[in-house]
CSV table of C-alpha atoms in Angstrom, one decimal:
chain,number,residue,atom,x,y,z
A,1,MET,CA,231.7,33.9,138.3
A,2,SER,CA,229.0,34.7,140.8
A,3,ARG,CA,225.9,36.9,139.9
A,4,PRO,CA,225.8,40.5,141.3
A,5,TRP,CA,222.1,40.0,142.1
A,6,PRO,CA,220.1,37.2,143.8
A,7,ASP,CA,218.8,34.4,141.5
A,8,PHE,CA,215.0,34.6,141.6
A,9,ARG,CA,214.4,32.1,138.8
A,10,PRO,CA,211.9,29.4,139.8
A,11,GLY,CA,213.1,25.9,140.3
A,12,PRO,CA,211.8,22.9,138.3
A,13,LEU,CA,208.6,22.6,140.4
A,14,GLY,CA,207.8,26.3,140.2
A,15,ALA,CA,208.3,26.3,136.5
A,16,VAL,CA,205.8,23.5,136.0
A,17,LYS,CA,203.2,25.4,138.2
A,18,ALA,CA,203.7,28.5,136.2
A,19,TRP,CA,203.3,26.7,133.0
A,20,TRP,CA,200.0,25.0,134.2
A,21,ARG,CA,198.5,28.4,135.4
A,22,ARG,CA,199.1,29.8,131.9
A,23,ARG,CA,197.4,26.8,130.2
A,24,ALA,CA,194.4,26.2,132.7
A,25,PRO,CA,191.2,27.9,131.6
A,26,LYS,CA,189.7,30.7,133.8
A,27,SER,CA,186.4,29.8,135.6
A,28,ALA,CA,183.4,32.0,135.2
A,29,GLU,CA,183.4,32.7,138.9
A,30,ASP,CA,186.7,34.6,138.4
A,31,PHE,CA,184.9,37.2,136.3
A,32,THR,CA,181.7,37.5,138.3
A,33,PHE,CA,181.3,40.7,140.4
A,34,VAL,CA,179.0,40.5,143.3
A,35,PRO,CA,178.2,44.0,144.6
A,36,PRO,CA,178.1,44.4,148.4
A,37,ALA,CA,174.7,44.4,150.1
A,38,SER,CA,173.1,47.8,150.5
A,39,SER,CA,173.3,49.3,153.9
A,40,HIS,CA,171.2,52.4,153.2
A,41,GLN,CA,167.8,52.5,154.9
A,42,GLN,CA,165.5,54.9,156.5
A,43,GLU,CA,162.3,54.5,158.6
A,44,PHE,CA,159.6,56.8,157.4
A,45,GLU,CA,156.0,57.6,158.6
A,46,THR,CA,153.5,59.7,156.7
A,47,PRO,CA,149.7,60.1,156.0
A,48,LEU,CA,148.7,58.3,152.7
A,49,PRO,CA,145.7,59.5,150.7
A,50,SER,CA,142.7,57.2,150.2
A,51,ALA,CA,140.0,57.2,147.5
A,52,VAL,CA,138.1,59.8,149.6
A,53,TYR,CA,139.6,63.3,149.8
A,54,GLY,CA,140.5,64.2,153.4
A,55,LEU,CA,140.5,60.7,154.7
A,56,ASP,CA,144.1,59.3,154.9
A,57,PHE,CA,145.8,56.1,155.9
A,58,GLN,CA,148.7,56.2,158.2
A,59,LEU,CA,151.8,54.6,156.6
A,60,LYS,CA,154.9,53.5,158.3
A,61,LEU,CA,157.7,51.6,156.5
A,62,THR,CA,161.5,51.3,156.0
A,63,VAL,CA,162.9,52.5,152.7
A,64,VAL,CA,165.9,50.6,151.5
A,65,TRP,CA,168.1,51.8,148.7
A,66,ARG,CA,171.4,51.2,147.0
A,67,LEU,CA,173.5,53.1,144.5
A,68,ASP,CA,174.5,51.8,141.0
A,69,LEU,CA,177.5,53.9,139.9
A,70,SER,CA,177.7,52.0,136.6
A,71,THR,CA,174.7,53.8,135.2
A,72,GLY,CA,176.6,57.0,134.7
A,73,LEU,CA,173.7,58.9,136.4
A,74,ARG,CA,173.8,60.8,139.6
A,75,HIS,CA,171.5,62.4,142.1
A,76,ASN,CA,172.4,64.9,144.8
A,77,SER,CA,170.1,63.4,147.4
A,78,PRO,CA,169.8,59.7,147.0
A,79,ARG,CA,167.9,59.3,150.3
A,80,SER,CA,165.2,61.8,149.3
A,81,ALA,CA,165.0,60.3,145.8
A,82,ALA,CA,164.5,56.8,147.2
A,83,ILE,CA,161.8,57.9,149.8
A,84,HIS,CA,159.9,60.0,147.3
A,85,HIS,CA,159.9,57.3,144.7
A,86,VAL,CA,158.6,54.7,147.2
A,87,LEU,CA,155.9,57.0,148.4
A,88,GLN,CA,154.7,57.8,144.9
A,89,ARG,CA,154.3,54.1,144.2
A,90,ALA,CA,152.3,53.8,147.4
A,91,LYS,CA,150.0,56.7,146.5
A,92,GLU,CA,149.2,55.2,143.2
A,93,ILE,CA,147.8,52.2,145.0
A,94,SER,CA,146.2,53.8,148.1
A,95,GLY,CA,144.4,56.5,146.1
A,96,LYS,CA,142.1,53.8,144.8
A,97,ALA,CA,141.3,52.2,148.2
A,98,MET,CA,138.7,53.0,150.8
A,99,LEU,CA,139.8,53.5,154.4
A,100,VAL,CA,137.8,50.5,155.6
A,101,HIS,CA,140.1,48.3,153.4
A,102,HIS,CA,143.3,49.2,155.3
A,103,ALA,CA,144.2,45.7,156.3
A,104,ALA,CA,144.1,44.4,152.8
A,105,LEU,CA,146.0,47.5,151.6
A,106,GLN,CA,148.9,46.8,154.0
A,107,HIS,CA,149.5,43.4,152.4
A,108,GLN,CA,149.2,44.8,148.9
A,109,LEU,CA,151.7,47.6,149.6
A,110,GLY,CA,154.0,45.1,151.3
A,111,ASP,CA,153.9,43.0,148.2
A,112,GLU,CA,154.2,45.8,145.6
A,113,LEU,CA,156.8,47.9,147.4
A,114,ALA,CA,159.1,45.0,148.1
A,115,THR,CA,160.1,44.9,144.5
A,116,GLU,CA,163.3,47.0,144.0
A,117,ARG,CA,163.0,49.5,141.2
A,118,GLN,CA,165.3,52.2,139.8
A,119,VAL,CA,164.3,55.8,140.5
A,120,PRO,CA,163.9,57.3,137.0
A,121,GLY,CA,166.8,59.4,135.9
A,122,THR,CA,169.1,58.5,138.9
A,123,HIS,CA,171.6,55.9,140.0
A,124,VAL,CA,169.3,55.0,142.9
A,125,TRP,CA,167.4,51.7,143.3
A,126,ALA,CA,164.8,51.7,146.0
A,127,ARG,CA,162.3,49.4,147.7
A,128,ALA,CA,160.4,49.2,151.0
A,129,GLU,CA,160.0,46.6,153.8
A,130,GLN,CA,158.2,46.4,157.2
A,131,VAL,CA,155.2,48.1,155.7
A,132,LYS,CA,152.5,48.9,158.2
A,133,VAL,CA,149.1,50.7,157.4
A,134,THR,CA,146.8,51.9,160.1
A,135,THR,CA,143.8,54.3,160.4
A,136,ASN,CA,142.6,56.9,162.7
A,137,ASP,CA,139.4,55.8,164.6
A,138,GLU,CA,137.6,59.1,163.8
A,139,ASP,CA,138.5,58.9,160.1
A,140,LEU,CA,137.5,55.3,159.9
A,141,GLU,CA,134.0,56.2,161.3
A,142,MET,CA,133.7,59.0,158.8
A,143,ALA,CA,134.6,56.5,156.0
A,144,ARG,CA,131.9,54.2,157.1
A,145,LYS,CA,129.3,57.0,157.1
A,146,HIS,CA,130.5,58.0,153.7
A,147,ILE,CA,129.9,54.5,152.4
A,148,GLU,CA,126.5,54.4,153.9
A,149,LEU,CA,125.6,57.7,152.2
A,150,LEU,CA,126.8,56.4,148.9
A,151,ARG,CA,124.7,53.2,149.3
A,152,ASN,CA,121.5,55.1,150.2
A,153,SER,CA,122.0,57.5,147.3
A,154,THR,CA,122.5,54.6,144.9
A,155,PHE,CA,119.3,52.9,146.1
A,156,LYS,CA,117.3,56.2,145.9
A,157,LEU,CA,118.5,56.9,142.4
A,158,ALA,CA,117.6,53.3,141.4
A,159,GLU,CA,114.1,53.7,142.8
A,160,ARG,CA,113.6,57.0,141.1
A,161,ASP,CA,114.7,55.5,137.8
A,162,ILE,CA,112.2,52.6,138.2
A,163,GLU,CA,109.4,55.1,139.0
A,164,ARG,CA,110.2,57.2,135.9
A,165,ALA,CA,110.4,54.1,133.7
A,166,GLU,CA,106.9,52.9,135.0
A,167,ILE,CA,105.4,56.3,134.5
A,168,ARG,CA,106.9,56.5,131.0
A,169,TYR,CA,105.5,53.0,130.2
A,170,LEU,CA,102.0,53.8,131.4
A,171,ARG,CA,101.9,57.1,129.5
A,172,ASP,CA,103.6,56.1,126.3
A,173,GLU,CA,102.4,52.5,125.9
A,174,VAL,CA,99.4,51.7,128.0
A,175,LEU,CA,97.2,54.8,128.4
A,176,THR,CA,97.5,55.8,124.7
A,177,ASP,CA,93.9,54.8,123.9
A,178,VAL,CA,90.9,53.1,125.5
A,179,GLY,CA,91.4,49.8,123.8
A,180,THR,CA,95.0,49.4,124.9
A,181,ALA,CA,94.2,50.5,128.4
A,182,THR,CA,91.3,48.0,128.6
A,183,ILE,CA,93.5,45.1,127.5
A,184,TRP,CA,96.2,46.1,130.0
A,185,TRP,CA,93.5,46.1,132.8
A,186,LEU,CA,92.1,42.8,131.8
A,187,GLN,CA,95.5,41.1,131.8
A,188,ARG,CA,96.2,42.3,135.3
A,189,ASN,CA,92.8,41.5,136.7
A,190,GLY,CA,92.0,37.9,135.6
A,191,TYR,CA,90.3,38.9,132.4
A,192,GLN,CA,87.1,40.1,134.1
A,193,VAL,CA,85.3,41.3,131.0
A,194,GLU,CA,82.1,42.5,132.7
A,195,GLU,CA,84.1,44.6,135.2
A,196,ALA,CA,86.2,46.0,132.3
A,197,VAL,CA,83.1,47.1,130.5
A,198,LYS,CA,81.8,48.8,133.7
A,199,LEU,CA,85.2,50.6,134.0
A,200,SER,CA,85.4,51.7,130.4
A,201,ASP,CA,84.3,55.3,131.2
A,202,HIS,CA,86.9,55.5,133.9
A,203,LEU,CA,89.6,54.0,131.6
A,204,ALA,CA,88.7,56.6,128.9
A,205,GLU,CA,89.0,59.4,131.4
A,206,LEU,CA,92.4,58.0,132.5
A,207,VAL,CA,93.5,57.9,128.8
A,208,ARG,CA,92.4,61.6,128.4
A,209,ILE,CA,94.3,62.7,131.5
A,210,ALA,CA,97.4,60.7,130.6
A,211,GLN,CA,97.6,62.2,127.1
A,212,GLN,CA,97.4,65.7,128.3
A,213,GLN,CA,100.6,67.6,127.8
A,214,PRO,CA,101.3,69.5,131.0
A,215,ALA,CA,103.9,72.2,131.1
A,216,ARG,CA,107.2,70.5,131.6
A,217,HIS,CA,110.7,71.8,132.3
A,218,TRP,CA,112.8,72.2,129.2
A,219,ALA,CA,115.3,69.6,130.5
A,220,GLU,CA,112.5,66.9,130.7
A,221,SER,CA,111.2,67.8,127.3
A,222,LEU,CA,114.7,67.6,125.8
A,223,VAL,CA,115.3,64.1,127.3
A,224,SER,CA,111.9,62.9,126.3
A,225,SER,CA,112.3,64.1,122.7
A,226,VAL,CA,115.7,62.4,122.3
A,227,GLU,CA,114.5,59.2,123.8
A,228,LYS,CA,111.5,59.1,121.5
A,229,ALA,CA,113.9,59.5,118.6
A,230,LEU,CA,115.7,56.4,119.9
A,231,PRO,CA,112.9,53.9,120.6
A,232,GLU,CA,115.3,51.0,120.7
A,233,LEU,CA,117.5,52.5,123.3
A,234,GLU,CA,118.0,50.1,126.2
A,235,ASP,CA,117.4,51.3,129.8
A,236,ARG,CA,121.0,50.7,130.8
A,237,HIS,CA,122.1,53.3,128.1
A,238,ARG,CA,119.6,56.0,129.1
A,239,LYS,CA,121.9,57.3,131.9
A,240,ASP,CA,124.8,57.5,129.4
A,241,LEU,CA,122.7,59.5,127.0
A,242,ARG,CA,121.7,62.0,129.7
A,243,GLN,CA,125.3,62.4,130.7
A,244,HIS,CA,126.3,63.2,127.1
A,245,LEU,CA,123.5,65.7,126.9
A,246,ALA,CA,124.7,67.4,130.1
A,247,LYS,CA,128.3,67.5,128.7
A,248,ALA,CA,127.0,69.1,125.4
A,249,LEU,CA,125.0,71.7,127.4
A,250,SER,CA,128.1,72.6,129.5
A,251,VAL,CA,130.2,73.2,126.4
A,252,TYR,CA,127.6,75.4,124.6
A,253,GLY,CA,125.6,76.8,127.5
A,254,GLY,CA,128.0,76.9,130.4
A,255,SER,CA,128.1,75.3,133.8
A,256,ARG,CA,124.8,76.9,135.0
A,257,VAL,CA,122.7,75.4,132.2
A,258,ALA,CA,124.4,72.1,132.7
A,259,ALA,CA,123.8,72.1,136.4
A,260,GLU,CA,120.1,73.0,136.0
A,261,PHE,CA,119.7,70.2,133.4
A,262,ALA,CA,121.4,67.7,135.7
A,263,ASP,CA,119.4,68.7,138.7
A,264,GLN,CA,116.1,68.5,136.9
A,265,ILE,CA,116.6,65.1,135.4
A,266,GLY,CA,118.2,63.6,138.5
A,267,LEU,CA,121.8,63.2,137.6
A,268,PRO,CA,124.0,62.9,140.7
A,269,ALA,CA,126.0,66.0,141.5
A,270,GLY,CA,129.3,64.2,141.0
A,271,GLU,CA,128.3,63.3,137.4
A,272,GLN,CA,127.5,66.7,136.2
A,273,HIS,CA,129.7,67.7,133.2
A,274,THR,CA,131.0,71.3,133.2
A,275,ASN,CA,133.1,73.0,130.6
A,276,GLY,CA,133.5,69.8,128.7
A,277,HIS,CA,135.1,68.0,131.6
A,278,VAL,CA,133.8,65.3,133.9
């Protein structure tokens, strides 16, 4: 009796193939999912802040991003999230760089931003490529002038500190009495004893003048008193001590008192402490 439907049963060879497929182990490649390459990208150009306020780099790059739906997170504007995240990463680096270092900054940003990172709290992964950093000629010239001013200021402050240290040394250690002043003179003038004897009256007069206590500003008196209480204080720590005094004065006396103190003892304007903050 014939079947009312076609016979779809496999033949002998088909049955063997089916049996083998059931017994053969699956390879790892059968379970590996390779996501498609991202096609989302956007060219972007913007000023980028440098270490000096008002002087900016010019940044041009291509932001590349992809979406990872497996995170369970979402963002309504993936493109904006990607661009904003890349720019924030760039600002963290450029904000510590001077404008004259734009060539090195370009390579640093190209290296750092090439690493793909997830935008926090989103399903967006972003990176950048084709990073280019340039500068405006006028801004670059201003940056060079700024560096020159900083260099000159540093040298002047160093010279002032050396002069103050020399004056303090002569007043507090050399011209304290005639004997010490005479020995100091002999040591620096080939031990000419006869000349030292002739100069004894002059040295005595210098000692008298040096030991006079002229009217000094309260800030100088404060610093001098604290330093006398700390005779073992090293020169490299004296500036730190003055900054701590300025901070204390700003907390208890206000910004005006702190500014007067800093100006009188020669602290740079950028290092004055006001209201307990640097």
